[in-house]
Amino acid sequence: MFTQDGIVTKEMFESSLPSPQRRRKGPYAVMECYQKIPCNPCRTSCKFGALQATDDLNALPVRDAEKCTGCGACVSACPGLACFIIDETYSEWEAAIRIPYEMLPLPKEGEKVDGLNRAGVPVAEVRVLKVQAGKILDKTNVVTIAVPKKYLYDIRNIAVRRKEHG
Amino acid sequence: MLFSDLVVIGGGPAGMSAALAAAGHGIKVTLLERMESLGGQLVKQTHRFFGSESEYAGTRGIRIADILREKVESNRLIDCRRGSTALGIYEDGVVTFEEGTQYKKVNMDRLVVATGASEKMLVFEGNDLPGVYGAGAVQTLMNLYGVLPGRKVLMVGAGNIGLIVTYQLLQAGVRVAAIVDAADHIGGYLVHASKVRRCGVPVLLGTTIRAALGTTEVEGAVIQKLDSHFHPIPGTEQRLDVDTVCLSVGLSPLTELLRLAGCKMRYIPALGGFVPVHNSYMQTSRSDIFVAGDASCVEEASSAMMEGAIAGLSAAISLHVPSAGILEQRERRIRELAALRAGDVGAKIRNGLAVMAD
Ligand SMILES: Cc1cc2nc3c(=O)[nH]c(=O)nc-3n(C[C@H](O)[C@H](O)[C@H](O)COP(=O)(O)OP(=O)(O)OC[C@H]3O[C@@H](n4cnc5c(N)ncnc54)[C@H](O)[C@@H]3O)c2cc1C
Ligand code: SF4
Ligand code: SF4
C-alpha cells in the first residue's frame, strides 16, 4: 500500500493520466503527489495556468492537461521530485520521460543507463536523450530518457553505469 | 550590563524571524546565538523545502538561512551576538549569557525563546558504539564538513528527517541498507518516501533495531519485527551488514530556559514532549516571555518562521509601540500559520494545540 511503501500504484498513476486524445498530442505533466501536504511550488512555477490556483496550501495539485504544454518548469521546482513529463509521441514504441535527477555523475546525452522502477530495481536499458543542468534549475537537473512504452508506469529513475567523475 | 527592548535567544529560522519582525517596527533587539553563525538547523539542509512559495518553499534550506542571515546582519536595530549561549533568565528581566570566555548580562523588557529542539535517543544494545549517530550529526558531518559518516548505513526512523537524511546519504554516495520504523505506516511525506524507494532503499515497517554489533565500532546491526503491541517477535531477528547506524527517532523541544523562568509547561506528545503552554500570540504563561519554532512545538521551518514573526510582533505590540498596521500584520501571520496546518499532515499539531488550549 502507498502509505506503507511509498510506491505509487498503477491505478493511481493511470487515474492521473490525461484523455487518450490528449496523450496522442504531445508532452504533458504528471504530478505523482497523492498526500495533502503544505506545498505549492508546482502551482507557482507553472506559467500556463495548468495547475488550478487555490488558497488551500494543502490541496493536491490538479493538472489541466489542455493547458499543460509539457514545458517542464514544474519538474525542477517540485521539492518532492514528484513531477514528471511524459511524451508518448516520441516514437512508436518509446515514450520520452523527463525525470528530476539530483545524483552524480550526470549521464551524458546518448548514453545507455539502467531504467529503475519505483522500488529501484533495474527493469530495462534506457537511452538518455537530453540532460538539462543549467543554473536556474539550481541542481535539480532534468534528464530525458527514452522508455519502452510498456514501462510507462514503471520507470522513474536511472542508474548511470559509470563510476563517479563522469 | 546591556539593555535591550527585546532579547531573542536562538538564531535559527524562528529566532531570526522574530528579530526581524520586531526590528521592523523600530524595536531594538539583542539576538543571542550559541553557534558562530546564524541559521540553526537550516544550515545543514541541502534539499528544497516544502511549504508555501511565499515562505521560501522550493528553495533549499541553506539558501533560506543565507537570505535571513543577510537581512538580520544588515539590520542596525539588531545586535547580533554569535558565540553567545544564554544561561539563565531571571524574574527581574535579566538574561545571563556566556560569550567566548566572558559571563555577561542583558536587561530586557521582552524575551523570545527560540532555542529549537534536541534529538531523541533510543535504547538498544551497543547504542554507545562509535558509528551510532543521530541524524543531526550525520547531516553536520556530510553537509557542513564534507565528511562521510560511513559506507553502509541502517536508518532508524521513517519520518521526514529519516527520509531526507537517507536521500542525502545516497547523494553523497553512501549506501543505505534499509530504513526501519516501529510504526505501521510511513510517518514522513510520501513524496520523500517515493524518492528513496526508487533509489532502491527498502522501508521496513513494524521493525526496530535490537542491537548494534561490534566491539570498538559498529560492524553490523540486528533488526527485528514487532507485533501490533510493539513487542519483538521471536525468531524474526535479521543481521544487516552495516558500519553505521543513524537514528532519527524524533526531537524534543529545548525548553530548560523556559522552565527555569517559571513558564508553565505541559507534556503533549503530539507537540514533541514537554512544551511551554502558549497562546496564539506565542505568549507563554509569563506575559513578558514569548516562544517560537521547535522550542514551542516540534514542527518545521515554515511554521518556525511564521511563529517567530508572530512572537516578534507580539513582543512589539506588548511594548505599546505605536506602529501602523502591526495588529493586521500579526493577524495575517496567524492566518497563514493556520492555513499551513490545515491539511492531513497538520492534524497532529492541530490536535496537540487543542490539548494545550484546554
Ligand atoms: C533533516 C531535516 C530536514 C528538515 N526538512 C524540513 C523541510 O523540508 N521543511 C521545513 O519546513 N522544515 C524542515 N526541517 C525542520 C526545520 O529545520 C526546523 O523545524 C527548524 O529549523 C526549527 O527552527 P528553530 O528556529 O525553531 O530551531 P533551530 O533551527 O534548531 O534553531 C535554534 C537555534 O538556537 C540556538 N540555541 C539553542 N540554545 C541556545 C542557547 N541557550 N543560547 C543561544 N542559542 C541557542 C541553536 O544553536 C540554534 O541555532 C527539517 C529538519 C531536519 C533536521
Ligand atoms: S509542464 Fe509546464 S505547463 Fe505543464 S504543469 Fe508543468 S509547468 Fe505547467
Ligand atoms: S510541488 Fe511537488 S510535492 Fe509540492 S504539491 Fe506540487 S507536486 Fe506535490
Coordinates of C-alpha atoms and ligand atoms in Angstrom, one line a residue:
Chain A
M1 CA 0.0 0.0 0.0
F2 CA 1.1 3.5 -0.8
T3 CA 1.3 4.8 2.8
Q4 CA 3.3 1.7 3.7
D5 CA 5.9 1.5 0.9
G6 CA 5.7 5.0 -0.8
I7 CA 5.2 3.3 -4.1
V8 CA 2.5 5.0 -6.3
T9 CA 0.3 2.2 -7.7
K10 CA -0.5 1.6 -11.3
E11 CA -4.1 2.5 -10.6
M12 CA -3.2 5.8 -9.0
F13 CA -0.8 6.6 -11.9
E14 CA -3.4 5.7 -14.6
S15 CA -6.1 7.8 -12.9
S16 CA -3.9 10.9 -13.3
L17 CA -3.2 10.4 -17.0
P18 CA -4.9 12.8 -19.4
S19 CA -7.5 11.7 -22.0
P20 CA -6.3 9.3 -24.8
Q21 CA -6.7 12.2 -27.3
R22 CA -4.5 14.5 -25.2
R23 CA -1.9 11.8 -24.7
R24 CA -1.6 11.5 -28.5
K25 CA -0.9 15.2 -28.9
G26 CA 2.4 15.6 -27.1
P27 CA 4.1 16.1 -23.7
Y28 CA 2.1 16.5 -20.5
A29 CA 3.0 16.7 -16.8
V30 CA 2.0 14.1 -14.2
M31 CA 2.1 15.1 -10.5
E32 CA 2.7 11.9 -8.6
C33 CA 1.7 13.7 -5.4
Y34 CA -1.2 12.0 -3.6
Q35 CA -0.9 13.1 0.0
K36 CA -2.1 16.5 1.2
I37 CA 1.0 18.3 2.4
P38 CA 1.5 22.0 2.8
C39 CA 3.3 22.6 -0.5
N40 CA 2.8 24.7 -3.7
P41 CA 5.9 25.3 -5.8
C42 CA 4.4 23.3 -8.7
R43 CA 1.4 25.7 -8.8
T44 CA 3.5 28.8 -8.6
S45 CA 6.1 27.6 -11.2
C46 CA 3.5 27.0 -13.9
K47 CA 3.3 29.9 -16.3
F48 CA 0.4 28.4 -18.3
G49 CA -2.2 28.2 -15.6
A50 CA -2.3 24.4 -15.9
L51 CA -2.4 23.9 -12.2
Q52 CA -5.6 25.1 -10.6
A53 CA -5.0 28.1 -8.3
T54 CA -6.3 27.7 -4.8
D55 CA -6.0 29.3 -1.4
D56 CA -5.6 25.9 0.2
L57 CA -1.9 25.3 0.5
N58 CA -2.6 21.7 1.3
A59 CA -4.7 21.0 -1.8
L60 CA -3.5 18.2 -4.1
P61 CA -2.1 19.5 -7.4
V62 CA -4.6 19.0 -10.2
R63 CA -3.2 19.5 -13.7
D64 CA -5.4 20.7 -16.5
A65 CA -4.0 18.7 -19.4
E66 CA -5.5 21.0 -22.0
K67 CA -3.5 24.0 -20.6
C68 CA -0.3 22.0 -19.9
T69 CA 2.3 22.5 -22.5
G70 CA 4.7 20.0 -21.0
C71 CA 7.2 22.8 -20.6
G72 CA 8.8 21.1 -17.6
A73 CA 9.1 24.1 -15.3
C74 CA 7.3 22.2 -12.5
V75 CA 9.8 19.3 -12.7
S76 CA 12.7 21.1 -11.2
A77 CA 10.6 23.3 -8.9
C78 CA 8.9 20.5 -7.1
P79 CA 10.7 19.7 -3.7
G80 CA 9.1 16.3 -3.7
L81 CA 10.6 15.4 -7.1
A82 CA 7.1 14.2 -7.9
C83 CA 6.5 16.0 -11.2
F84 CA 7.4 14.1 -14.4
I85 CA 6.8 15.0 -18.1
I86 CA 5.7 12.2 -20.4
D87 CA 5.7 12.4 -24.2
E88 CA 4.1 9.4 -25.7
T89 CA 4.6 10.8 -29.2
Y90 CA 8.3 10.4 -29.1
S91 CA 8.3 7.2 -31.2
E92 CA 6.0 4.4 -32.0
W93 CA 7.3 2.2 -29.2
E94 CA 9.1 4.5 -26.9
A95 CA 7.9 7.4 -24.7
A96 CA 10.2 10.3 -23.7
I97 CA 10.1 10.8 -19.9
R98 CA 11.7 13.8 -18.2
I99 CA 12.8 13.0 -14.6
P100 CA 14.3 15.2 -11.9
Y101 CA 17.8 13.9 -11.1
E102 CA 19.9 15.1 -8.2
M103 CA 22.7 12.4 -8.2
L104 CA 26.2 12.4 -9.6
P105 CA 27.6 11.6 -12.1
L106 CA 25.2 13.1 -14.5
P107 CA 24.6 10.9 -17.5
K108 CA 25.6 12.0 -21.0
E109 CA 23.3 12.5 -23.9
G110 CA 23.1 9.3 -25.9
E111 CA 24.4 7.2 -23.0
K112 CA 22.7 3.9 -22.1
V113 CA 21.7 3.7 -18.5
D114 CA 19.6 1.3 -16.3
G115 CA 16.0 2.3 -16.1
L116 CA 14.9 1.7 -12.5
N117 CA 11.4 1.1 -11.4
R118 CA 9.7 2.6 -8.3
A119 CA 11.5 0.2 -6.0
G120 CA 14.9 1.0 -7.5
V121 CA 15.1 -2.3 -9.4
P122 CA 16.6 -2.1 -13.0
V123 CA 13.9 -3.2 -15.4
A124 CA 15.2 -2.1 -18.8
E125 CA 18.1 -0.4 -20.5
V126 CA 17.1 3.2 -21.5
R127 CA 18.7 5.8 -23.6
V128 CA 19.4 9.3 -22.4
L129 CA 18.0 11.9 -24.8
K130 CA 18.8 15.1 -23.0
V131 CA 20.4 16.4 -19.9
Q132 CA 19.4 19.9 -18.5
A133 CA 21.7 21.2 -15.8
G134 CA 21.5 24.9 -16.1
K135 CA 21.9 27.3 -13.2
I136 CA 18.3 28.2 -12.9
L137 CA 17.5 24.5 -12.2
D138 CA 19.5 25.0 -9.1
K139 CA 21.0 21.5 -9.0
T140 CA 17.7 19.7 -9.6
N141 CA 18.9 18.5 -13.0
V142 CA 16.4 17.2 -15.5
V143 CA 17.2 14.1 -17.6
T144 CA 15.1 13.0 -20.5
I145 CA 15.1 9.3 -21.2
A146 CA 13.5 7.1 -23.9
V147 CA 11.5 4.4 -22.2
P148 CA 9.8 1.4 -23.9
K149 CA 6.1 2.2 -23.7
K150 CA 5.3 -0.9 -21.8
Y151 CA 7.3 0.6 -18.9
L152 CA 5.5 3.9 -18.9
Y153 CA 4.3 3.4 -15.4
D154 CA 7.3 1.6 -14.0
I155 CA 10.4 3.5 -14.8
R156 CA 11.0 6.6 -12.7
N157 CA 14.7 6.7 -12.0
I158 CA 18.0 5.8 -13.7
A159 CA 21.4 4.4 -12.6
V160 CA 24.4 5.5 -14.5
R161 CA 26.7 2.6 -15.1
R162 CA 30.0 4.5 -15.0
K163 CA 31.6 5.4 -11.7
E164 CA 31.9 9.0 -10.3
H165 CA 33.9 11.8 -12.1
G166 CA 32.0 11.3 -15.3
Chain B
M1 CA 25.0 45.3 31.9
L2 CA 23.5 45.6 28.5
F3 CA 19.9 46.9 27.9
S4 CA 17.6 45.8 25.2
D5 CA 13.8 46.1 24.5
L6 CA 13.8 42.6 23.3
V7 CA 16.2 39.7 23.7
V8 CA 15.8 36.8 21.3
I9 CA 17.5 33.5 22.3
G10 CA 18.4 31.3 19.3
G11 CA 19.4 32.3 15.8
G12 CA 17.5 29.7 13.8
P13 CA 14.7 30.5 11.4
A14 CA 12.3 31.2 14.3
G15 CA 14.7 33.5 16.2
M16 CA 15.8 35.4 13.1
S17 CA 12.2 35.9 12.0
A18 CA 11.3 37.2 15.5
A19 CA 14.2 39.6 15.5
L20 CA 13.3 40.9 12.0
A21 CA 9.6 41.3 12.7
A22 CA 10.2 43.3 15.9
A23 CA 13.0 45.4 14.4
G24 CA 10.7 46.1 11.5
H25 CA 8.6 48.1 14.0
G26 CA 11.5 50.0 15.5
I27 CA 12.3 47.7 18.4
K28 CA 15.9 47.3 19.5
V29 CA 16.7 43.6 19.6
T30 CA 19.6 41.6 21.0
L31 CA 19.9 38.2 19.4
L32 CA 21.9 35.5 21.2
E33 CA 23.1 32.5 19.2
R34 CA 25.4 30.0 20.7
M35 CA 27.0 28.9 17.4
E36 CA 29.5 31.0 15.4
S37 CA 26.9 31.5 12.7
L38 CA 23.2 32.1 12.4
G39 CA 20.9 29.6 10.7
G40 CA 20.1 26.8 13.2
Q41 CA 19.0 23.6 11.6
L42 CA 18.7 25.3 8.2
V43 CA 22.4 25.4 7.5
K44 CA 22.5 21.6 7.1
Q45 CA 19.6 21.3 4.8
T46 CA 20.6 20.9 1.2
H47 CA 17.2 19.8 0.0
R48 CA 14.4 22.0 -1.3
F49 CA 11.8 23.0 1.3
F50 CA 8.1 22.4 1.3
G51 CA 5.6 24.9 2.4
S52 CA 4.3 28.0 0.7
E53 CA 6.2 29.6 -2.1
S54 CA 5.8 32.9 -0.2
E55 CA 7.6 31.3 2.7
Y56 CA 10.6 30.2 0.5
A57 CA 9.2 26.8 -0.5
G58 CA 11.1 25.2 -3.3
T59 CA 14.2 26.9 -2.0
R60 CA 17.0 24.9 -0.4
G61 CA 17.3 25.2 3.4
I62 CA 20.8 26.6 3.2
R63 CA 19.7 29.3 0.8
I64 CA 16.9 30.3 3.2
A65 CA 19.4 30.6 6.0
D66 CA 21.5 32.9 3.8
I67 CA 18.6 35.1 3.0
L68 CA 17.5 35.5 6.6
R69 CA 21.1 35.9 7.8
E70 CA 21.8 38.8 5.4
K71 CA 18.7 40.6 6.5
V72 CA 19.5 40.2 10.2
E73 CA 23.1 41.1 9.9
S74 CA 22.4 44.3 7.9
N75 CA 19.6 45.5 10.3
R76 CA 21.0 48.2 12.5
L77 CA 18.4 47.6 15.2
I78 CA 19.5 44.1 15.7
D79 CA 22.6 43.5 17.9
C80 CA 23.6 40.1 16.7
R81 CA 25.8 38.2 19.2
R82 CA 27.2 35.0 17.8
G83 CA 29.0 32.5 20.0
S84 CA 26.8 33.6 22.9
T85 CA 25.0 31.0 24.9
A86 CA 22.1 32.0 27.1
L87 CA 22.4 30.5 30.5
G88 CA 19.6 31.9 32.7
I89 CA 16.5 34.0 32.8
Y90 CA 15.7 35.9 36.0
E91 CA 12.5 37.3 37.3
D92 CA 13.7 40.9 37.2
G93 CA 14.2 40.6 33.4
V94 CA 17.9 39.8 33.4
V95 CA 19.2 37.2 30.9
T96 CA 22.7 35.9 31.5
F97 CA 24.9 34.5 28.8
E98 CA 28.4 33.3 28.1
E99 CA 30.2 35.0 25.3
G100 CA 33.5 33.5 24.5
T101 CA 35.1 33.2 27.9
Q102 CA 33.0 36.0 29.4
Y103 CA 29.9 35.9 31.5
K104 CA 27.5 38.7 30.6
K105 CA 24.1 40.1 31.4
V106 CA 21.4 41.8 29.4
N107 CA 18.4 43.5 30.8
M108 CA 15.3 43.0 28.7
D109 CA 11.7 44.1 28.6
R110 CA 10.6 41.2 26.5
L111 CA 12.1 37.9 25.6
V112 CA 11.6 35.5 22.7
V113 CA 12.9 32.0 23.3
A114 CA 13.6 30.2 20.0
T115 CA 16.2 27.6 21.1
G116 CA 14.9 24.8 18.8
A117 CA 14.9 21.1 19.7
S118 CA 17.3 18.3 20.5
E119 CA 17.3 14.7 19.1
K120 CA 15.8 11.8 21.0
M121 CA 17.9 8.7 21.7
L122 CA 16.9 5.1 21.5
V123 CA 17.8 2.3 23.9
F124 CA 19.3 -0.8 22.4
E125 CA 22.4 -2.9 22.9
G126 CA 25.5 -1.3 21.6
N127 CA 24.0 2.2 21.2
D128 CA 27.2 3.7 22.6
L129 CA 29.4 2.3 19.9
P130 CA 31.2 4.7 17.6
G131 CA 29.3 4.6 14.4
V132 CA 25.9 5.1 16.1
Y133 CA 24.9 8.7 15.2
G134 CA 21.9 11.0 15.5
A135 CA 20.6 12.2 12.1
G136 CA 21.7 15.8 13.0
A137 CA 25.3 14.6 13.5
V138 CA 25.3 12.8 10.1
Q139 CA 24.0 15.9 8.4
T140 CA 26.6 18.1 10.1
L141 CA 29.4 15.7 9.1
M142 CA 28.3 15.5 5.5
N143 CA 26.7 18.8 4.6
L144 CA 28.8 21.1 6.8
Y145 CA 32.2 19.4 6.8
G146 CA 32.1 17.2 3.7
V147 CA 32.9 14.0 5.7
L148 CA 31.2 10.7 5.0
P149 CA 29.9 9.1 8.2
G150 CA 30.4 5.6 6.9
R151 CA 29.9 3.3 3.8
K152 CA 26.7 1.5 4.6
V153 CA 24.0 2.8 6.9
L154 CA 21.0 1.5 8.7
M155 CA 18.5 4.3 9.2
V156 CA 16.2 4.1 12.1
G157 CA 13.0 6.2 11.7
A158 CA 10.9 6.9 8.6
G159 CA 9.8 10.4 9.5
N160 CA 10.7 13.3 7.3
I161 CA 14.2 13.6 8.8
G162 CA 14.9 9.9 8.4
L163 CA 13.8 10.0 4.7
I164 CA 15.6 13.2 3.9
V165 CA 18.9 12.2 5.5
T166 CA 18.7 8.9 3.7
Y167 CA 18.4 10.7 0.4
Q168 CA 21.3 13.0 1.3
L169 CA 23.4 9.9 2.2
L170 CA 22.6 8.4 -1.2
Q171 CA 23.6 11.7 -2.9
A172 CA 26.9 11.5 -1.1
G173 CA 27.4 8.0 -2.4
V174 CA 26.8 6.2 0.8
R175 CA 24.7 3.0 0.7
V176 CA 21.6 2.7 2.9
A177 CA 20.8 -0.9 3.7
A178 CA 17.3 -0.1 4.9
I179 CA 15.1 2.3 6.8
V180 CA 13.3 0.7 9.8
D181 CA 10.4 2.1 11.7
A182 CA 8.3 0.6 14.5
A183 CA 5.1 2.3 13.2
D184 CA 2.8 0.6 10.7
H185 CA 2.9 3.4 8.2
I186 CA 5.5 5.9 6.9
G187 CA 5.5 9.0 9.1
G188 CA 7.2 11.4 6.7
Y189 CA 5.9 12.8 3.5
L190 CA 5.2 10.1 1.0
V191 CA 6.8 12.0 -1.9
H192 CA 10.1 11.8 0.1
A193 CA 9.4 8.0 0.7
S194 CA 8.9 7.5 -3.1
K195 CA 12.1 9.3 -3.8
V196 CA 14.3 7.0 -1.6
R197 CA 12.3 3.9 -2.7
R198 CA 13.1 4.5 -6.3
C199 CA 16.8 4.6 -5.3
G200 CA 16.3 1.1 -4.1
V201 CA 16.2 1.6 -0.3
P202 CA 13.7 -0.7 1.4
V203 CA 11.4 0.8 4.1
L204 CA 10.7 -1.9 6.8
L205 CA 7.8 -1.0 8.9
G206 CA 6.8 -2.7 12.2
T207 CA 10.6 -3.2 12.6
T208 CA 13.1 -1.9 15.1
I209 CA 16.8 -2.1 15.8
R210 CA 17.7 -4.6 18.6
A211 CA 21.5 -4.2 18.6
A212 CA 24.5 -2.6 17.1
L213 CA 27.2 -5.2 16.8
G214 CA 30.9 -4.8 17.2
T215 CA 33.5 -4.2 19.9
T216 CA 35.2 -1.0 19.1
E217 CA 33.0 0.3 16.3
V218 CA 29.8 -0.7 14.5
E219 CA 30.3 -3.8 12.4
G220 CA 26.7 -4.8 11.9
A221 CA 23.2 -4.4 13.3
V222 CA 20.3 -6.7 14.2
I223 CA 16.8 -5.7 13.4
Q224 CA 13.6 -7.4 14.5
K225 CA 10.0 -7.4 13.6
L226 CA 7.4 -6.1 16.1
D227 CA 3.9 -7.2 16.7
S228 CA 0.9 -4.8 16.9
H229 CA 1.7 -4.1 20.6
F230 CA 5.3 -3.2 19.7
H231 CA 6.7 -6.5 21.2
P232 CA 9.5 -8.1 19.4
I233 CA 8.5 -11.3 17.5
P234 CA 11.0 -14.1 18.4
G235 CA 12.8 -15.6 15.5
T236 CA 12.5 -12.6 13.3
E237 CA 15.9 -11.2 14.1
Q238 CA 17.9 -10.3 11.0
R239 CA 21.5 -9.3 10.8
L240 CA 22.5 -6.4 8.5
D241 CA 25.9 -5.8 7.2
V242 CA 26.4 -2.1 8.0
D243 CA 29.1 0.1 9.6
T244 CA 26.8 3.0 10.7
V245 CA 23.5 3.3 12.4
C246 CA 21.7 6.6 12.1
L247 CA 18.9 7.5 14.5
S248 CA 16.1 9.8 13.6
V249 CA 13.5 8.9 16.1
G250 CA 12.2 12.4 16.9
L251 CA 13.0 15.6 18.5
S252 CA 12.2 17.2 21.9
P253 CA 11.8 20.9 22.4
L254 CA 14.8 22.6 24.2
T255 CA 12.9 24.2 27.0
E256 CA 15.2 24.3 30.1
L257 CA 15.5 28.1 30.0
L258 CA 11.7 28.5 29.9
R259 CA 11.3 26.1 32.8
L260 CA 13.9 28.0 34.7
A261 CA 12.0 31.2 34.1
G262 CA 8.9 29.6 35.6
C263 CA 6.9 29.3 32.4
K264 CA 4.1 26.8 32.7
M265 CA 5.0 23.5 30.9
R266 CA 2.8 20.7 29.7
Y267 CA 3.5 17.2 28.4
I268 CA 1.9 16.9 24.9
P269 CA 3.4 14.0 22.9
A270 CA 1.9 15.4 19.6
L271 CA 4.0 18.5 20.0
G272 CA 7.2 16.7 20.9
G273 CA 7.0 16.3 24.7
F274 CA 7.2 18.9 27.4
V275 CA 6.2 22.2 25.8
P276 CA 5.7 25.7 27.2
V277 CA 2.0 26.5 27.3
H278 CA 1.4 29.4 25.0
N279 CA -1.5 31.2 23.2
S280 CA -1.9 32.0 19.5
Y281 CA 0.3 35.1 20.0
M282 CA 3.1 32.8 21.1
Q283 CA 2.9 34.3 24.6
T284 CA 3.8 31.9 27.5
S285 CA 2.3 32.0 31.0
R286 CA 4.8 34.7 31.8
S287 CA 3.5 37.8 29.9
D288 CA 7.0 39.1 29.1
I289 CA 8.2 35.8 27.5
F290 CA 7.3 34.5 24.1
V291 CA 8.3 31.3 22.4
A292 CA 8.7 30.3 18.7
G293 CA 9.8 27.5 16.5
D294 CA 10.7 23.9 17.5
A295 CA 11.1 25.1 21.2
S296 CA 7.3 25.7 21.2
C297 CA 6.3 22.6 19.3
V298 CA 8.4 20.4 17.0
E299 CA 7.2 21.1 13.5
E300 CA 9.1 22.6 10.6
A301 CA 11.0 25.6 9.3
S302 CA 8.0 27.3 7.6
S303 CA 6.0 27.2 10.8
A304 CA 9.0 28.2 12.8
M305 CA 9.4 31.4 10.6
M306 CA 5.7 32.2 11.0
E307 CA 5.7 31.7 14.7
G308 CA 8.9 33.7 15.0
A309 CA 7.2 36.6 13.2
I310 CA 4.2 36.3 15.4
A311 CA 6.3 36.2 18.6
G312 CA 8.3 39.2 17.5
L313 CA 5.2 41.2 16.6
S314 CA 3.5 40.3 19.8
A315 CA 6.5 41.4 21.8
A316 CA 6.5 44.7 19.9
I317 CA 2.7 45.1 20.5
S318 CA 3.1 44.4 24.2
L319 CA 5.7 47.1 24.4
H320 CA 2.9 49.6 23.3
V321 CA 5.0 50.9 20.5
P322 CA 2.5 52.6 18.1
S323 CA 3.2 51.2 14.7
A324 CA 1.0 51.3 11.7
G325 CA -0.6 48.0 10.6
I326 CA 1.2 45.9 13.2
L327 CA -2.0 44.2 14.5
E328 CA -3.2 43.4 11.0
Q329 CA 0.3 42.1 10.2
R330 CA 0.1 39.7 13.1
E331 CA -3.4 38.6 12.2
R332 CA -2.2 37.8 8.7
R333 CA 0.7 35.7 10.0
I334 CA -1.7 33.8 12.3
R335 CA -4.0 33.1 9.4
E336 CA -1.1 31.9 7.3
L337 CA 0.1 29.6 10.0
A338 CA -3.4 28.1 10.3
A339 CA -3.5 27.5 6.6
L340 CA -0.2 25.7 6.7
R341 CA -1.5 23.3 9.3
A342 CA -4.9 22.9 7.7
G343 CA -4.2 19.6 5.8
D344 CA -3.9 16.0 6.7
V345 CA -0.3 16.2 7.9
G346 CA -1.1 19.1 10.1
A347 CA -3.8 17.2 12.1
K348 CA -1.3 16.0 14.7
I349 CA -0.2 19.6 15.5
R350 CA -3.8 20.8 15.5
N351 CA -4.8 18.2 18.0
G352 CA -1.8 18.9 20.2
L353 CA -2.5 22.6 20.2
A354 CA -6.2 21.9 21.0
V355 CA -5.0 19.9 24.1
M356 CA -2.8 22.8 25.1
A357 CA -5.7 25.3 24.9
D358 CA -7.8 23.1 27.2
Ligands
LIG1 C1 16.8 16.6 8.3 C2 15.8 17.7 8.5 C3 15.0 18.1 7.4 C4 14.1 19.1 7.5 N1 13.3 19.4 6.5 C5 12.4 20.5 6.5 C6 11.6 20.9 5.4 O1 11.7 20.3 4.3 N2 10.7 21.9 5.6 C7 10.6 22.5 6.8 O2 9.8 23.5 6.8 N3 11.4 22.2 7.8 C8 12.3 21.1 7.8 N4 13.0 20.8 8.9 C9 12.8 21.4 10.2 C10 13.4 22.7 10.4 O3 14.8 22.7 10.1 C11 13.2 23.0 11.9 O4 11.9 22.9 12.2 C12 13.6 24.5 12.1 O5 14.9 24.7 11.9 C13 13.2 24.9 13.5 O6 13.6 26.3 13.7 P1 14.0 26.9 15.0 O7 14.5 28.3 14.8 O8 12.9 26.7 16.0 O9 15.2 25.9 15.6 P2 16.7 25.7 15.1 O10 16.8 25.8 13.7 O11 17.1 24.4 15.8 O12 17.5 26.9 15.8 C14 17.7 27.0 17.1 C15 18.9 27.8 17.4 O13 19.0 28.2 18.7 C16 20.3 28.1 19.2 N5 20.4 27.9 20.6 C17 19.8 26.9 21.3 N6 20.0 27.1 22.6 C18 20.6 28.2 22.8 C19 21.1 29.0 23.9 N7 20.9 28.6 25.2 N8 21.7 30.2 23.7 C20 21.9 30.6 22.4 N9 21.5 30.0 21.3 C21 20.9 28.8 21.5 C22 20.9 26.9 18.4 O14 22.3 26.9 18.3 C23 20.2 27.1 17.0 O15 21.0 27.9 16.2 C24 14.0 19.8 8.8 C25 14.8 19.4 9.9 C26 15.7 18.4 9.7 C27 16.6 18.1 10.9
SF4_2 S1 4.8 21.1 -17.6 FE1 4.7 23.3 -17.7 S2 2.6 23.8 -18.3 FE2 2.6 21.6 -17.6 S3 2.1 21.8 -15.5 FE3 4.3 21.8 -15.6 S4 4.8 23.9 -15.5 FE4 2.7 23.8 -16.1
SF4_3 S1 5.4 20.9 -5.7 FE1 5.6 18.7 -5.9 S2 5.4 17.9 -3.7 FE2 4.7 20.1 -3.8 S3 2.5 19.9 -4.1 FE3 3.4 20.2 -6.1 S4 3.7 18.1 -6.9 FE4 3.4 17.9 -4.6

